[in-house]
Short mmCIF file of C-alpha atoms in Angstrom, two decimals:
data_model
loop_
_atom_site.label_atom_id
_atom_site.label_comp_id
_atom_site.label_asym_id
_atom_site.label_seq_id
_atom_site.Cartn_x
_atom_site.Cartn_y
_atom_site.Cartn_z
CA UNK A 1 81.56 37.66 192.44
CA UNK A 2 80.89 41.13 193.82
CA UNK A 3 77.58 42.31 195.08
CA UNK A 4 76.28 45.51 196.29
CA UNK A 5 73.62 47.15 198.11
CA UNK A 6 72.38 50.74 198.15
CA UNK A 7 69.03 52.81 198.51
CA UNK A 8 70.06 54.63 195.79
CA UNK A 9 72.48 56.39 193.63
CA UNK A 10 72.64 59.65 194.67
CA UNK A 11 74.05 61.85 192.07
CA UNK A 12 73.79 62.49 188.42
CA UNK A 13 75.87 61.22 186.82
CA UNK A 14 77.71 59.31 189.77
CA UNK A 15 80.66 57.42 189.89
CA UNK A 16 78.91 54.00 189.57
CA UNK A 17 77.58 54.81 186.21
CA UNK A 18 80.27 56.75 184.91
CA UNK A 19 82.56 53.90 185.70
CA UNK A 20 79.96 50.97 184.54
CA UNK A 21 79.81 49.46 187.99
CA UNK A 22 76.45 47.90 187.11
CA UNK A 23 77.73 45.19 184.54
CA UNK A 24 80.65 44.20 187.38
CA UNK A 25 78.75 43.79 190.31
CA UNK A 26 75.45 42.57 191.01
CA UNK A 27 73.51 45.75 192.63
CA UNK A 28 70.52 45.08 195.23
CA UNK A 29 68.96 48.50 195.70
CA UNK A 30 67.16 48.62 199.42
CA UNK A 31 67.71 50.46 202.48
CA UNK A 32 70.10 49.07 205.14
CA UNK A 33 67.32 50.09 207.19
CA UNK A 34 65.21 47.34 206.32
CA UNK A 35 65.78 44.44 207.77
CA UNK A 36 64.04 42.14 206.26
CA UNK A 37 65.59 43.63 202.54
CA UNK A 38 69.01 43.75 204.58
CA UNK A 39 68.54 39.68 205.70
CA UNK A 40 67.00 38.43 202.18
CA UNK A 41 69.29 39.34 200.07
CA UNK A 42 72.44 38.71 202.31
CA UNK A 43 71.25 34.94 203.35
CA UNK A 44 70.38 34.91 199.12
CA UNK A 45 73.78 35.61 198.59
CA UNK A 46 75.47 33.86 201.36
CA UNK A 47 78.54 36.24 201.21
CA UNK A 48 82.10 35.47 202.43
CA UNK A 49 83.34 39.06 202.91
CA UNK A 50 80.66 42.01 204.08
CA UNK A 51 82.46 45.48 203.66
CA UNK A 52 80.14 47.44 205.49
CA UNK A 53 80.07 51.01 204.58
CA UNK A 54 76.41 52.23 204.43
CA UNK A 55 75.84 55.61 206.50
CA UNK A 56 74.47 59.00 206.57
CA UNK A 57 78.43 61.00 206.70
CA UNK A 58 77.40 64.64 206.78
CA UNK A 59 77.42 66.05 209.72
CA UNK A 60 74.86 69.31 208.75
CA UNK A 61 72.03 66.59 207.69
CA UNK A 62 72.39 64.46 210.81
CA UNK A 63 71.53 68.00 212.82
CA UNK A 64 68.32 68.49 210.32
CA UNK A 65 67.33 64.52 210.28
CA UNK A 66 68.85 63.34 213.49
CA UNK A 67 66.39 60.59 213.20
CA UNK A 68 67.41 59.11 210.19
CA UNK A 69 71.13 59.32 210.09
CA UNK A 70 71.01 57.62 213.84
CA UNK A 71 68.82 54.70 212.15
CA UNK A 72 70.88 54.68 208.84
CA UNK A 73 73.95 54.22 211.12
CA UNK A 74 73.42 52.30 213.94
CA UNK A 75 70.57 50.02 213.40
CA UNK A 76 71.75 49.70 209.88
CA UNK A 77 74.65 48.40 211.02
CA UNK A 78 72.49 45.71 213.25
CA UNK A 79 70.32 44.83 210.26
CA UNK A 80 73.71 43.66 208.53
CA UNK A 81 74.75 41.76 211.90
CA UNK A 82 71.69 40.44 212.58
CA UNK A 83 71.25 39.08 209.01
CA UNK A 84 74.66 37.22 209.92
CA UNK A 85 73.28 35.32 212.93
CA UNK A 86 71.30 33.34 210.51
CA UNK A 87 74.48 32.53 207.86
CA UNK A 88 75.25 29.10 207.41
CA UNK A 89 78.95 29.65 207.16
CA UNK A 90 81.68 31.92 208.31
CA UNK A 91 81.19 35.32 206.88
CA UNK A 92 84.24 38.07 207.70
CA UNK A 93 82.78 41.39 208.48
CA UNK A 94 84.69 44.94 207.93
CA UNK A 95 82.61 47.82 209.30
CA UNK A 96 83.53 51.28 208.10
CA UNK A 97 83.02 54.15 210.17
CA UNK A 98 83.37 57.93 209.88
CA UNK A 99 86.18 59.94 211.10
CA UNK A 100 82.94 62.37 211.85
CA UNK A 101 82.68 59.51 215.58
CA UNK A 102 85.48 60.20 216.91
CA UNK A 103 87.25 63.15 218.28
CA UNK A 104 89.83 64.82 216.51
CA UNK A 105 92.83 64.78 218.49
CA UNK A 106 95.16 66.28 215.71
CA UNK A 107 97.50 62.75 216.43
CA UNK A 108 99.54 62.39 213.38
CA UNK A 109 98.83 59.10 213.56
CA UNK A 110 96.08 56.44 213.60
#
């Protein structure tokens, strides 16, 4: 079983539509910001795998809402590990970050 969790979908159409995503995985909207949303409905679920991938990624909004993309990214990412201090089983955890983090040292590889 698949779940997600997102605020929202933020085009029209989007690729979760357009590619039926909502009869394959369970959807939660809420905002990883949250944390009681974030801790509900992972403890509900009581996931094995968390791919953790929720973030503000463009870097012109995070100079007009510095605010908000600093507590979509970082304490959204604490609302999803704090929600696993209270998991009664092993959960693994994959957190995705932007390239946008680090600098680029034109390496041609990783």
């Amino acid at each position: 079983q698949v779940y997600g969790l997102s605020n929202a979908i933020p085009t029209q159409p989007s690729m979760f539509e357009e590619l039926g995503l909502s009869g394959l995985v369970t959807h939660h909207v809420a905002d990883v910001r949250d944390l009681s949303s974030v801790k509900k409905i992972i403890l509900g679920i009581q996931p094995d795998f968390i791919f953790h991938l929720a973030a503000q990624p463009i870097v012109a909004t995070s100079y007009s809402d510095p605010v908000g993309t600093i507590s979509t990214n970082a304490l959204g990412t604490v609302h999803v590990l704090e929600a696993l201090r209270d998991m009664t089983h092993t959960c693994q955890v994959v957190l995705i970050t932007s390239d946008k983090c680090y600098e680029n040292v034109e390496w041609l590889y990783g």
